[in-house]
Structure formats: C-alpha cells, structure tokens
Amino acid sequence: MKNIPELLSPAGSLDKLKIAILYGADAVYCGGQKFGLRTASDNFTEAELREGVLFAHERNSKVYVVLNGFLHDEDLEELPSFLRLLEEIKVDAVIVSDLGVIETVKNNCNVPVHLSTQASCLNTESARFWKSKGVERVVLGREVTLKEAKKIKEEADIEVEVFVHGSMCMAYSGNCTISNYTQGRDSNRGGCAHSCRFEYSIDYKGGAQTKSTFMSSKDLEGVALLPEFVHSGVDSIKVEGRMKGPHYAGTITKIYADALKELSLEGEISKESLAYYDSELMKVTHRDYSSASLGAPAGADSIYNEREHDEKEYEVSGVVADLVEGEFILLEVRHAFYVGDELELLPFKGKSQPFRASSVLNFIGEVREKTKPGELVKIPWISGAEKLNLVRRRLAL
Amino acid sequence: MKGITYLTNATELKFLKENLIDQVIIEPISLSRLGKLSIDEVNALAKDASENGIKTYLEWDILMVEDNFISSLEEFKKIDLTYISALRVQDPGALLWCLENTDLDIHLNLETGNHNLRGINSWLDTNRSRITRIILSIEWSQQQLKDLLPKVDCEVEFLGMGRILLFYTPRYLLKSGLSESEAALEMKDTNHWIEASGQSEESPHKGFPLLENKHGTFMFLPSDHCLLDHHKELTDLGIKHLRIDNRFMDESLERVVYQFLKSPLEESFDRIKELSPQRLIRGFFNTNKSDVLFKKLKNHRIQRIDENYLGQILEVNKKNYLALKLKNPVRHLTCGAKLRLITPDGKEKKLEVQRLQDCQGTDLETATGEDLVFINHVGGISVKAAVYFDEI
C-alpha cells in the first residue's frame, strides 16, 4: 500500500527518544529546556539534543523540536540563539504555534516550520492562512475528522499531521487558561495543571445536580482506523505523550509501527493482528480509549467519567542497560519484581517474549530475591534481547 | 477611549445611545460563541442600529472544523452586510475568507495567546488596510502593554469588564451528564442553552460558571475581569476601545457601568462592585508572573550543563560501587580521573576513579560513548547524580 504516513512519536527525554526510534518511530518530537508546553518533562539540554539528532539521523529518523508555547516578548529574546543551534545540529523541523515565533524562526534559520496543534488549525482556509505565513506542515486540531483532514490536505496543498494516539485536551488546544487563573501557571507556556481531570460537582440552573469528571477526555486510539489514515493521505500520524514513561514510548510506537508495516506489506490489517494490537494497547496505562473525532465529532462517549488512578495492567520492570550475549542481561530496574516473576521482553521486532526471571544477581554477584527501582540486576540471557529493550510485568489486578 | 458592548435586542438601542455607546457587537447564533440572534434578527438589529447612528460589528468568533466552516459560510451569506461596519473574527480561516470575499473592515480577535509584538505585526501584515482593530488578551500586563502599544500601528480593544473565559470545547459536556428528561428541562427556554456552575474539591475556586450551547461548552472564572477603575491608565496606554461585556449583567449594573465611563467617580465604582454578580478582579493587569513557578516543576540540578559533563549515576551500592552511565560521546574516562558528582538535592562530592569495570567485572583501561561502567563507591551519592570531570 502506498502513502504510508510517517509515524511520529514523543520523546520526553533522550532515553525515550532512543527507545521510540528503536521501536520503529520514523520521527520523534522533543523539547529543549524552554519554549515548549511540557515544562515539567525532562526535556533536552543542548548536548542531549545534539546526541539525539545524531542518533536519529543514523537510523534514518527525523527529529522535530517543539517551540509551541505562546511566547511573550521577553521569551522571544532568547530564541534566536537556540534556533541557530537547532539549525547547526540539523534538526528536521520546529513545531510552532505562535506567529511571533514563526517570524523569529524565519528570520534566524532555515529550519522548516510545522504548525502545532496548539494553534487549532481546523479548516482549509486556516491551513491556507498558515501556509501563507511560511508553515510547511499543519498539525491539525484533534477536533478534525479524517475526512476533513483529507480535504484540507488536498485543497490547501500542505503537509498534514494528525494525532492517532494519546491523551486529549478537552478544550480546543490553546483555548484553555484554567491553570493561568486558578494556579498562576500559564498553560500555554508549559504550566498546565490538568484541572480538566478534576472531579466537579455541577449545579444546573434548572435544578439538576451531578458530580463527574465532565471535562476529562478519554484517550485517543486509532490503530483500527489506520487504513483510513492512509486513505486520507495525511503525511504524518502523531502519538501524544512526552510526559509519559519509556514503556509508553516503546510499546505504543511498536504497535503503530508494526501495524503500519503490515498495512504497507499486506494492504490491510488482519483481524488477528488487530486483536493483538488492541491487547498490547491495553497493557499501557490509559484512560479508556476512544476514536474521539477521527470518524465523526466526539460525542458523550468520549468523556472519561473516572478520576485519574494508577491502576494498570502492566508496568515496566526495567530497561536493558547492557548485556553479554548468551550469558546475561543487565536490567536497570524501574519497578520492583521478585525472582521467579513472569516477565515479558519487548523486542524491537516481533512479538513480546514471556520469560521467568529464574535468577537475579546484582553486579557483584549477590543474590537478589526482590529488586528495587534504581538498581542494576543481572537476569539470565533471553535470545534476541538488545540494549534499551523494555521488560515488563503483568500486575495482579 | 470609547466603550463597546453587545446588542441583543432593539429595546437596548435607546439605552445605549443615551449612554453614549456608539458601537455594538451583534452575535448571530450560528456564528458567535454566545450568540442568541437569528439571521433575521441580526439583519433587523443592524439596520436599526445604523439608523440610530450606532456602528454595528458582526461577531464571527467560533472556531470551525471544515464541515462547520462550510455550514457557517452558508449562514454568513444570509447576512445583509449593508449595515455592518466590521467583521470580528478569531479563526484564521474566517480571517482569510473575509479578507478575500468581503471588503469590510476586520476586527481581529487576538485574545487567545498572541503575547508578542512580532506576532501581532505578522497578523497585521496579512492586510494592514483591512485589519483596523485588534482585540488583545487580558493576560497582557500594564507594563507589557506600555511597551507594546506605541509600536502597534492599529487600534486596540481590551476587555474593560466582563466574564473571563477559561475553556472552550466543541463537545457537549453538560447535556451528557443529564438524563433525556433532565436535559429537556434544562434546555426548555432556548434552543440548546444550558447554564450551570461547577466546583471541585481539588480547586480552591468555587462556582465556575458553565454554559453549553450549539457551539460546545464554555467555562468561566468565578470572578469577573474589571479594569474600569484603571480607565485613565488604559487611555494613557493608548487603548482606543474598552469592551463592556454586558451579556451577563443586569440593566441596573450596566447603567452604573456606563455612568462610570462617562464620569469615573469612586462612589459609582463602589456601586459597580456591589451590583456585580461575581467578585471583580484585575487579572494579570498589574503583573503577569504565570511562568515563575516553572523552575519548581522539575529538578534542574540533574541536568547536564557543560562540556565537562560525563554522565549519570544509575545505581549506588553502598561501600561497593557506583554504576555510571556515560553520556559524553567525546570524552574518555580512565582510571585516575577526578570527578565531581552533584546529587539531585544539590550536594556535591568529589571522587578519584580507582576502579573502572564493565558489566562483567572486567577491568577497563578506558571507557567512552554510551558505556555503562562500574567505579569505586563514594559516600553521600544518590541515583541520578550528575557526574562531571573535575576540571577548571
């Protein structure tokens, strides 16, 4: 099948960038220490950006850097030197939502500009407007259907990127200032406090009363709609989630990369594969899935009527930090597990491999009955393991 | 500085005229976020206003996905533009369409974001002769406005008094929480117009006004924005138009507000405070420090900051070893190297590398790139400590 879109994954840190690329991302997006919308994320220092771009380009992947805050004049003063760095290290594009930032980019470097979803580009005329300002790609608002995305791409003659997976703003992106006024944190410069996820008591004027998380959106999930993404001709499909962990970055990227590959080779995604991808998606912490507005405008069933909780089916036990082929894997433990626990290795290619951690030793050979987050342990060799593979564990629910 | 407000019915015209308001915004239900007027009502009101010497501006401020944009155009084309003096738009698609398909002045709503001069000028450069007014965000502080406005070659409108919009979604969030019969009761007076108030135990603010209509759901702050007592400063800053959002005011309050605009006396401002349905605040007018908390959102001590950065401690095994993940592709680590380690809580320790091993325990002469190595332990170090070559 032709026109397979680029798979664009989140990279909240250098580790996550590498994991996403190794698990199949065609491109990743990440932020520097300023100018983006994820201030609390690790983000990248200059050295990490250099290393990340090099790592990506060596593997034919691209790196886009987000500069999508609604920047104030004083923020813009520091931007030109950062832009020159991005050009020097050959970043593939910057993702921008503010016209002042676009102007600053255009005046200081030749890095292509993608319009962030934060600018809520929703229609053809809007895409034409942004194109006239020098934008090469628009990341459409998450309210746009795939049918509309197709029309926008064709009629505005511009590259189009559409979200395929991840958390959703309930508001039109860029049109929420709850944090600004209630927490003193500018949500459009990276300080979003996620007030939309709170539970609210609602008193209706007519007398009805309810209590719910009425402003909380279910997560977007579009694996079953991938053939329609391809049909729409969109250039890139994007996974949300720079704040999320390596398990998310690796697993979600792998699912979509495998599904796109199947679509490319077979022209369709089989029912069996779809069931497998769905089961894999369920292993990642999420808020219930919805196709949101991909097919038709999101309805009442897109509201996540639960308070945030930490219940999850799987957690990442560790990341392969080093290995000696045929002998052992050195695992950097992220969540504790016991000797004998059933674990799964998630290889870069192919299905997950279940195994039992029959022995666990630390670096100096001491037996560990229970591991602790932050320690490095040796577990027996698993065929096919590679550095930065994820190892996960099913939790008892 | 001139006042501007919303016109919702013909009986208000005389009242507005008496109060020296000579420019109004009219909002068709199909094009405006909070509009309640049919196209026929818009056409009739615009004509009446014009005959009364009041300029009428048409509000087209909804955001539109492609299908909505097409249906909105159909509605727009039914409006008699003869009596409309300007079009007020926010969606860039609406802006472009209006520039290409009408010859009316444009009042461009830049209230969402747009906090820098360069961006504002770029919006204006789209068509400087047609964009005759911009409406700025109330997140601009007084000082920022003072710096900005002398450099902006366009008339500026600012919210003088009214609700503060926090949230705008096309999804129907209020109706969805009700049964069919409850929803029917809540919407009985108008076509899809539900009002409510919300509060959360997780927020110190109570009574967020909520509104759902055909365009989606809106949430407002439980306090209203009011800069009427800064009338003179706003004039001195160069604000030409002060918007009074009367859509949630009763007539007695509106009357006192217009009286204050004509003659700003302290006692009438006290009366405004008394009559206001919500507490009045100045928002970010005095200062906007909504980014100062950012530095507290993460630990900057563990970030790599210079060329002497070597890597990060992955594991600490007390009295035995430190596991060090090298992250400097250029520099080599050898035995004897002097290191400086900075823990996440800011403690600094020094260490001379006396032992350097790989994961098999094999002694190494040198390590580089992304190697994971094990070195001798030093007390007081924790995981995620940043490691630097100790060089001047």
Coordinates of N, CA and C in Angstrom, one line a residue, chain A residues 8-210:
Chain A
L8 N 5.1 9.4 14.1 CA 5.8 10.5 14.9 C 5.6 10.2 16.3
S9 N 6.6 9.9 17.1 CA 6.4 9.5 18.5 C 7.0 10.6 19.4
P10 N 6.5 10.6 20.7 CA 7.0 11.6 21.6 C 8.3 11.2 22.2
A11 N 9.2 12.1 22.5 CA 10.5 11.9 23.2 C 10.6 12.9 24.3
G12 N 10.2 12.5 25.5 CA 10.3 13.5 26.6 C 11.7 13.6 27.2
S13 N 12.6 12.6 26.8 CA 14.0 12.6 27.2 C 14.8 11.9 26.2
L14 N 16.1 12.0 26.3 CA 17.0 11.3 25.4 C 16.8 9.8 25.4
D15 N 16.6 9.2 26.6 CA 16.3 7.8 26.6 C 15.1 7.4 25.9
K16 N 14.0 8.2 26.1 CA 12.8 7.9 25.4 C 12.9 8.1 23.9
L17 N 13.7 9.1 23.5 CA 14.0 9.3 22.0 C 14.6 8.0 21.4
K18 N 15.6 7.5 22.1 CA 16.2 6.3 21.6 C 15.2 5.1 21.6
I19 N 14.5 5.0 22.6 CA 13.5 3.9 22.7 C 12.5 4.0 21.6
A20 N 12.0 5.2 21.4 CA 10.9 5.3 20.4 C 11.5 5.0 19.0
I21 N 12.7 5.5 18.7 CA 13.3 5.2 17.4 C 13.6 3.7 17.2
L22 N 14.1 3.1 18.2 CA 14.5 1.7 18.1 C 13.2 0.8 18.0
Y23 N 12.1 1.3 18.5 CA 10.9 0.6 18.4 C 10.1 0.9 17.1
G24 N 10.7 1.8 16.3 CA 10.1 2.0 15.0 C 9.5 3.3 14.6
A25 N 9.8 4.4 15.4 CA 9.3 5.7 15.0 C 10.1 6.2 13.8
D26 N 9.4 6.8 12.9 CA 10.0 7.4 11.7 C 10.5 8.8 12.1
A27 N 9.9 9.4 13.1 CA 10.3 10.7 13.6 C 9.9 10.8 15.0
V28 N 10.6 11.7 15.7 CA 10.3 11.9 17.1 C 10.2 13.5 17.3
Y29 N 9.4 13.9 18.3 CA 9.4 15.3 18.7 C 9.8 15.4 20.1
C30 N 10.6 16.5 20.4 CA 11.1 16.7 21.7 C 11.2 18.2 22.0
G31 N 11.5 18.5 23.2 CA 11.6 19.9 23.6 C 12.9 20.3 24.2
G32 N 13.3 21.5 24.0 CA 14.5 22.0 24.7 C 14.1 22.4 26.1
Q33 N 14.9 23.1 26.8 CA 14.6 23.5 28.2 C 13.5 24.6 28.3
K34 N 13.3 25.3 27.2 CA 12.4 26.4 27.2 C 11.5 26.3 25.9
F35 N 10.6 27.2 25.8 CA 9.8 27.5 24.6 C 8.7 26.4 24.3
G36 N 8.6 25.3 25.1 CA 7.6 24.3 24.8 C 6.5 24.3 25.8
L37 N 5.7 23.2 25.7 CA 4.5 23.2 26.6 C 4.6 22.1 27.7
R38 N 5.8 21.5 27.8 CA 5.9 20.5 28.8 C 7.1 20.8 29.8
T39 N 6.9 21.9 30.5 CA 7.9 22.4 31.4 C 8.4 21.3 32.4
A40 N 7.5 20.5 32.8 CA 7.8 19.5 33.9 C 8.5 18.3 33.3
S41 N 8.5 18.1 32.0 CA 9.2 17.0 31.4 C 10.7 17.2 31.5
D42 N 11.5 16.1 31.4 CA 12.9 16.3 31.5 C 13.4 17.2 30.4
N43 N 12.9 17.0 29.2 CA 13.4 17.8 28.0 C 14.8 17.7 27.8
F44 N 15.3 18.4 26.8 CA 16.7 18.1 26.3 C 17.6 19.3 26.6
T45 N 18.8 19.0 27.0 CA 19.8 20.0 27.1 C 20.4 20.1 25.7
E46 N 21.3 21.1 25.5 CA 21.9 21.2 24.2 C 22.7 20.0 23.8
A47 N 23.5 19.4 24.7 CA 24.2 18.2 24.4 C 23.3 17.0 24.1
E48 N 22.2 17.0 24.8 CA 21.3 15.8 24.6 C 20.6 16.0 23.2
L49 N 20.3 17.2 22.8 CA 19.7 17.4 21.5 C 20.7 17.0 20.4
R50 N 21.9 17.4 20.6 CA 23.0 17.0 19.6 C 23.0 15.5 19.5
E51 N 23.1 14.9 20.6 CA 23.2 13.4 20.6 C 21.9 12.8 20.0
G52 N 20.8 13.3 20.4 CA 19.5 12.8 19.9 C 19.4 12.9 18.4
V53 N 19.7 14.0 17.9 CA 19.6 14.2 16.4 C 20.6 13.2 15.7
L54 N 21.8 13.1 16.2 CA 22.7 12.2 15.6 C 22.2 10.8 15.7
F55 N 21.7 10.4 16.8 CA 21.2 9.0 17.0 C 20.1 8.8 16.0
A56 N 19.2 9.8 15.8 CA 18.0 9.6 14.9 C 18.5 9.6 13.5
H57 N 19.3 10.5 13.1 CA 19.7 10.5 11.7 C 20.5 9.3 11.3
E58 N 21.3 8.7 12.2 CA 22.0 7.5 11.9 C 21.0 6.3 11.6
R59 N 19.8 6.5 12.0 CA 18.8 5.4 11.8 C 17.7 5.9 10.9
N60 N 18.0 6.9 10.1 CA 17.0 7.5 9.1 C 15.7 8.0 9.8
S61 N 15.8 8.4 11.0 CA 14.7 9.0 11.6 C 14.8 10.5 11.7
K62 N 13.8 11.2 11.9 CA 13.8 12.7 12.0 C 13.5 13.2 13.4
V63 N 14.0 14.4 13.7 CA 13.7 15.0 15.0 C 13.1 16.3 14.8
Y64 N 12.0 16.5 15.4 CA 11.3 17.8 15.4 C 11.3 18.4 16.8
V65 N 11.6 19.7 16.9 CA 11.7 20.3 18.2 C 10.6 21.2 18.4
V66 N 9.9 21.0 19.6 CA 8.7 21.9 19.8 C 9.1 23.2 20.4
L67 N 8.5 24.2 19.8 CA 8.7 25.6 20.3 C 7.3 26.2 20.4
N68 N 6.4 25.4 21.0 CA 4.9 25.7 20.7 C 4.3 26.4 21.9
G69 N 5.0 27.1 22.7 CA 4.4 27.9 23.7 C 3.9 29.2 23.1
F70 N 2.9 29.8 23.7 CA 2.5 31.2 23.3 C 3.5 32.2 24.0
L71 N 4.6 32.4 23.3 CA 5.7 33.1 23.9 C 5.4 34.6 24.1
H72 N 5.9 35.2 25.2 CA 5.8 36.6 25.4 C 7.1 37.3 24.9
D73 N 7.0 38.6 24.7 CA 8.2 39.3 24.1 C 9.5 38.9 24.8
E74 N 9.5 38.8 26.1 CA 10.8 38.6 26.8 C 11.3 37.1 26.5
D75 N 10.3 36.2 26.2 CA 10.7 34.8 25.9 C 11.4 34.8 24.5
L76 N 10.9 35.7 23.6 CA 11.5 35.6 22.3 C 12.9 36.1 22.2
E77 N 13.3 36.9 23.2 CA 14.7 37.4 23.1 C 15.7 36.3 23.1
E78 N 15.4 35.2 23.8 CA 16.4 34.1 23.9 C 16.3 33.1 22.8
L79 N 15.3 33.3 22.0 CA 15.0 32.3 21.0 C 16.0 32.2 19.8
P80 N 16.5 33.3 19.3 CA 17.4 33.2 18.1 C 18.6 32.3 18.3
S81 N 19.3 32.4 19.4 CA 20.5 31.6 19.6 C 20.1 30.1 19.7
F82 N 19.0 29.8 20.2 CA 18.5 28.4 20.2 C 18.2 27.9 18.8
L83 N 17.6 28.8 18.0 CA 17.3 28.4 16.6 C 18.6 28.2 15.8
R84 N 19.6 29.0 16.1 CA 20.8 28.8 15.3 C 21.4 27.4 15.7
L85 N 21.3 27.1 17.0 CA 21.8 25.7 17.4 C 21.0 24.6 16.7
L86 N 19.7 24.8 16.7 CA 18.9 23.8 16.0 C 19.2 23.6 14.6
E87 N 19.5 24.7 13.9 CA 19.9 24.6 12.5 C 21.3 23.9 12.4
E88 N 22.2 24.3 13.3 CA 23.5 23.7 13.2 C 23.5 22.2 13.4
I89 N 22.7 21.8 14.3 CA 22.7 20.3 14.6 C 21.7 19.6 13.7
K90 N 21.1 20.3 12.7 CA 20.3 19.7 11.7 C 19.0 19.1 12.1
V91 N 18.4 19.8 13.0 CA 17.0 19.4 13.4 C 16.1 19.5 12.2
D92 N 15.2 18.6 12.0 CA 14.4 18.4 10.8 C 13.3 19.4 10.7
A93 N 12.8 19.9 11.8 CA 11.7 20.9 11.8 C 11.5 21.4 13.2
V94 N 10.8 22.5 13.3 CA 10.4 23.0 14.6 C 8.9 23.0 14.5
I95 N 8.3 22.8 15.7 CA 6.8 22.8 15.8 C 6.4 24.0 16.6
V96 N 5.6 24.9 16.0 CA 5.4 26.2 16.5 C 3.9 26.5 16.5
S97 N 3.4 27.3 17.4 CA 2.0 27.7 17.4 C 1.8 29.2 17.3
D98 N 2.8 30.0 17.6 CA 2.7 31.4 17.7 C 3.3 32.1 16.5
L99 N 2.6 33.1 16.0 CA 3.0 33.8 14.7 C 4.4 34.5 15.0
G100 N 4.5 35.0 16.2 CA 5.8 35.7 16.5 C 6.9 34.7 16.5
V101 N 6.7 33.5 16.9 CA 7.8 32.5 16.9 C 8.1 32.1 15.4
I102 N 7.0 32.0 14.6 CA 7.2 31.7 13.2 C 8.1 32.7 12.6
E103 N 7.8 34.0 12.8 CA 8.6 35.1 12.3 C 10.0 35.0 12.8
T104 N 10.2 34.7 14.0 CA 11.6 34.6 14.6 C 12.3 33.4 13.9
V105 N 11.6 32.3 13.7 CA 12.3 31.2 13.1 C 12.7 31.6 11.7
K106 N 11.8 32.2 10.9 CA 12.1 32.6 9.5 C 13.2 33.5 9.4
N107 N 13.3 34.4 10.4 CA 14.4 35.4 10.4 C 15.7 35.0 10.9
N108 N 15.8 33.8 11.5 CA 17.0 33.4 12.1 C 17.6 32.0 11.6
C109 N 16.8 31.3 10.9 CA 17.3 30.0 10.4 C 16.4 29.5 9.2
N110 N 16.9 28.4 8.7 CA 16.1 27.8 7.6 C 15.5 26.5 7.9
V111 N 15.2 26.3 9.2 CA 14.6 25.0 9.7 C 13.1 25.1 9.3
P112 N 12.6 24.0 8.7 CA 11.1 24.0 8.3 C 10.2 24.2 9.5
V113 N 9.1 24.8 9.3 CA 8.2 25.1 10.4 C 6.9 24.2 10.3
H114 N 6.6 23.5 11.3 CA 5.3 22.8 11.4 C 4.4 23.6 12.4
L115 N 3.2 23.7 12.1 CA 2.3 24.4 13.0 C 1.7 23.4 14.0
S116 N 1.9 23.8 15.3 CA 1.5 22.9 16.4 C -0.1 22.8 16.4
T117 N -0.5 21.7 17.0 CA -2.0 21.6 17.2 C -2.5 22.7 18.1
Q118 N -1.6 23.2 18.9 CA -1.9 24.3 19.8 C -2.6 25.5 19.1
A119 N -2.3 25.7 17.8 CA -2.8 26.8 17.1 C -4.2 26.5 16.6
S120 N -4.7 25.3 16.9 CA -6.1 24.9 16.5 C -6.4 25.2 15.0
C121 N -5.6 24.6 14.1 CA -5.9 24.8 12.7 C -6.9 23.7 12.4
L122 N -8.1 24.1 11.9 CA -9.2 23.2 11.8 C -9.9 23.2 10.5
N123 N -9.5 24.0 9.6 CA -10.2 24.1 8.3 C -9.2 24.5 7.2
T124 N -9.7 24.3 5.9 CA -8.8 24.6 4.8 C -8.3 26.0 4.7
E125 N -9.3 26.9 5.0 CA -8.9 28.3 4.9 C -7.8 28.7 5.9
S126 N -8.0 28.1 7.1 CA -7.0 28.3 8.1 C -5.6 27.7 7.7
A127 N -5.6 26.5 7.1 CA -4.4 25.9 6.6 C -3.7 26.8 5.6
R128 N -4.6 27.4 4.7 CA -4.1 28.3 3.6 C -3.4 29.5 4.3
F129 N -4.1 30.0 5.4 CA -3.5 31.2 6.0 C -2.1 30.8 6.6
W130 N -2.0 29.7 7.3 CA -0.7 29.4 7.9 C 0.3 29.1 6.8
K131 N -0.1 28.5 5.7 CA 0.8 28.3 4.6 C 1.4 29.6 4.1
S132 N 0.5 30.6 4.0 CA 1.0 31.9 3.6 C 2.0 32.6 4.5
K133 N 2.0 32.1 5.7 CA 3.0 32.6 6.7 C 4.2 31.7 6.8
G134 N 4.4 30.8 5.8 CA 5.6 30.0 5.8 C 5.6 28.7 6.4
V135 N 4.4 28.2 6.9 CA 4.3 26.9 7.5 C 4.3 25.8 6.4
E136 N 5.1 24.8 6.7 CA 5.2 23.7 5.7 C 4.2 22.5 6.0
R137 N 3.9 22.4 7.3 CA 3.0 21.3 7.7 C 2.1 21.8 8.8
V138 N 0.9 21.4 8.8 CA 0.0 21.8 9.9 C -0.4 20.5 10.7
V139 N -0.2 20.6 12.0 CA -0.7 19.5 12.9 C -2.2 19.9 13.2
L140 N -3.1 19.2 12.6 CA -4.5 19.6 12.7 C -5.0 19.5 14.2
G141 N -6.0 20.3 14.5 CA -6.7 20.2 15.8 C -7.3 18.8 15.9
R142 N -7.4 18.3 17.1 CA -7.9 17.0 17.3 C -9.4 16.9 17.2
E143 N -10.0 18.0 16.8 CA -11.5 18.0 16.5 C -11.8 17.7 15.0
V144 N -10.7 17.6 14.2 CA -10.9 17.4 12.8 C -11.1 15.9 12.5
T145 N -12.0 15.6 11.6 CA -12.2 14.2 11.2 C -11.2 13.8 10.1
L146 N -11.0 12.6 9.9 CA -10.0 12.1 8.9 C -10.5 12.6 7.5
K147 N -11.8 12.6 7.3 CA -12.4 13.0 6.0 C -12.1 14.5 5.8
E148 N -12.2 15.3 6.9 CA -11.9 16.7 6.8 C -10.4 16.9 6.6
A149 N -9.6 16.1 7.2 CA -8.1 16.2 7.1 C -7.7 16.0 5.6
K150 N -8.4 15.0 5.0 CA -8.1 14.7 3.6 C -8.4 15.9 2.7
K151 N -9.5 16.5 3.0 CA -10.0 17.7 2.2 C -9.0 18.9 2.4
I152 N -8.6 19.1 3.7 CA -7.7 20.2 4.0 C -6.4 20.0 3.2
K153 N -5.9 18.7 3.3 CA -4.6 18.5 2.6 C -4.7 18.7 1.1
E154 N -5.8 18.2 0.5 CA -5.9 18.4 -0.9 C -6.1 19.8 -1.3
E155 N -7.0 20.5 -0.6 CA -7.4 21.9 -1.0 C -6.4 22.9 -0.6
A156 N -5.7 22.7 0.5 CA -4.7 23.7 0.9 C -3.3 23.4 0.4
D157 N -3.2 22.2 -0.1 CA -1.9 21.8 -0.7 C -0.8 22.0 0.3
I158 N -0.9 21.3 1.5 CA 0.1 21.5 2.5 C 0.2 20.1 3.2
E159 N 1.4 19.9 3.8 CA 1.5 18.7 4.6 C 0.6 18.7 5.8
V160 N 0.1 17.5 6.1 CA -0.9 17.4 7.2 C -0.5 16.3 8.2
E161 N -0.5 16.7 9.4 CA -0.2 15.7 10.5 C -1.5 15.6 11.4
V162 N -1.8 14.4 11.8 CA -3.0 14.1 12.6 C -2.6 13.2 13.8
F163 N -3.2 13.6 14.9 CA -2.9 12.7 16.1 C -3.6 11.4 15.9
V164 N -2.9 10.3 16.3 CA -3.5 9.0 16.2 C -3.7 8.4 17.6
H165 N -2.9 8.8 18.6 CA -3.0 8.2 19.9 C -2.6 9.1 21.0
G166 N -3.2 8.9 22.2 CA -2.7 9.6 23.4 C -3.7 10.4 24.1
S167 N -3.3 11.1 25.1 CA -4.2 11.9 25.9 C -4.7 13.1 25.0
M168 N -5.9 13.5 25.4 CA -6.6 14.6 24.6 C -6.9 15.8 25.5
C169 N -6.6 17.0 25.0 CA -7.2 18.2 25.6 C -8.7 18.1 25.3
M170 N -9.5 18.4 26.3 CA -10.9 18.5 26.0 C -11.2 19.8 25.3
A171 N -10.5 20.9 25.7 CA -10.7 22.2 25.0 C -10.1 22.2 23.7
Y172 N -10.5 23.1 22.8 CA -9.7 23.4 21.6 C -8.3 23.7 22.1
S173 N -7.3 23.1 21.6 CA -5.9 23.3 22.1 C -5.6 24.8 22.0
G174 N -5.0 25.3 23.0 CA -4.6 26.7 23.0 C -5.7 27.6 23.6
N175 N -6.9 27.0 23.8 CA -8.1 27.8 24.2 C -8.5 27.4 25.7
C176 N -7.5 27.1 26.5 CA -7.8 26.8 27.9 C -6.8 27.6 28.7
T177 N -7.3 28.3 29.6 CA -6.5 29.1 30.6 C -6.9 28.8 32.0
I178 N -7.4 27.6 32.3 CA -7.8 27.3 33.6 C -6.6 27.5 34.6
S179 N -5.5 26.9 34.2 CA -4.3 26.9 35.0 C -3.8 28.3 35.3
N180 N -3.9 29.1 34.2 CA -3.4 30.5 34.3 C -4.1 31.2 35.5
Y181 N -5.4 31.1 35.5 CA -6.2 31.9 36.5 C -6.4 31.2 37.8
T182 N -6.3 29.8 37.9 CA -6.5 29.2 39.1 C -5.3 28.7 39.8
Q183 N -4.2 28.5 39.1 CA -2.9 28.1 39.7 C -1.8 29.0 39.5
G184 N -2.0 30.1 38.7 CA -0.9 31.0 38.4 C 0.1 30.4 37.5
R185 N -0.2 29.4 36.7 CA 0.7 28.8 35.8 C 0.2 28.8 34.4
D186 N 0.9 29.4 33.5 CA 0.5 29.6 32.2 C 0.5 28.3 31.4
S187 N -0.7 27.8 31.1 CA -0.9 26.5 30.5 C -0.3 26.6 29.1
N188 N -0.3 27.8 28.5 CA 0.2 27.9 27.1 C 1.6 28.2 27.0
R189 N 2.3 28.2 28.2 CA 3.8 28.2 28.1 C 4.4 27.0 28.9
G190 N 3.6 26.0 29.1 CA 4.1 24.8 29.7 C 3.7 24.5 31.1
G191 N 2.7 25.3 31.7 CA 2.4 25.1 33.1 C 1.0 24.4 33.3
C192 N 0.5 23.7 32.4 CA -0.9 23.1 32.5 C -0.9 22.2 33.8
A193 N -1.9 22.5 34.6 CA -2.1 21.8 35.9 C -3.1 20.7 35.7
H194 N -3.6 20.4 34.5 CA -4.6 19.4 34.3 C -5.9 19.5 35.1
S195 N -6.3 20.7 35.3 CA -7.6 20.9 36.1 C -8.8 20.3 35.4
C196 N -8.7 20.0 34.1 CA -9.8 19.4 33.4 C -10.0 17.9 33.8
R197 N -9.0 17.4 34.5 CA -9.1 16.0 35.0 C -9.8 15.9 36.4
F198 N -10.0 17.0 37.0 CA -10.6 17.0 38.3 C -12.1 16.6 38.3
E199 N -12.5 16.1 39.4 CA -14.0 15.8 39.6 C -14.7 17.1 40.0
Y200 N -15.8 17.4 39.3 CA -16.6 18.6 39.6 C -18.0 18.3 40.0
S201 N -18.5 19.0 41.0 CA -19.9 19.0 41.3 C -20.6 20.0 40.4
I202 N -21.6 19.7 39.8 CA -22.3 20.6 38.8 C -23.7 20.8 39.3
D203 N -24.0 22.1 39.5 CA -25.4 22.5 39.8 C -26.0 23.2 38.6
Y204 N -27.0 22.6 38.0 CA -27.6 23.1 36.8 C -28.6 24.2 37.2
K205 N -28.8 25.2 36.3 CA -29.7 26.3 36.6 C -31.1 25.8 36.8
G206 N -31.5 24.7 36.0 CA -32.8 24.2 36.1 C -33.0 23.3 37.3
G207 N -32.0 23.1 38.1 CA -32.1 22.3 39.4 C -31.4 21.0 39.4
A208 N -31.1 20.4 38.3 CA -30.4 19.1 38.3 C -29.0 19.3 38.9
Q209 N -28.5 18.2 39.5 CA -27.2 18.2 40.1 C -26.4 16.9 39.6
T210 N -25.2 17.0 39.3 CA -24.4 15.9 39.0 C -23.0 16.0 39.6

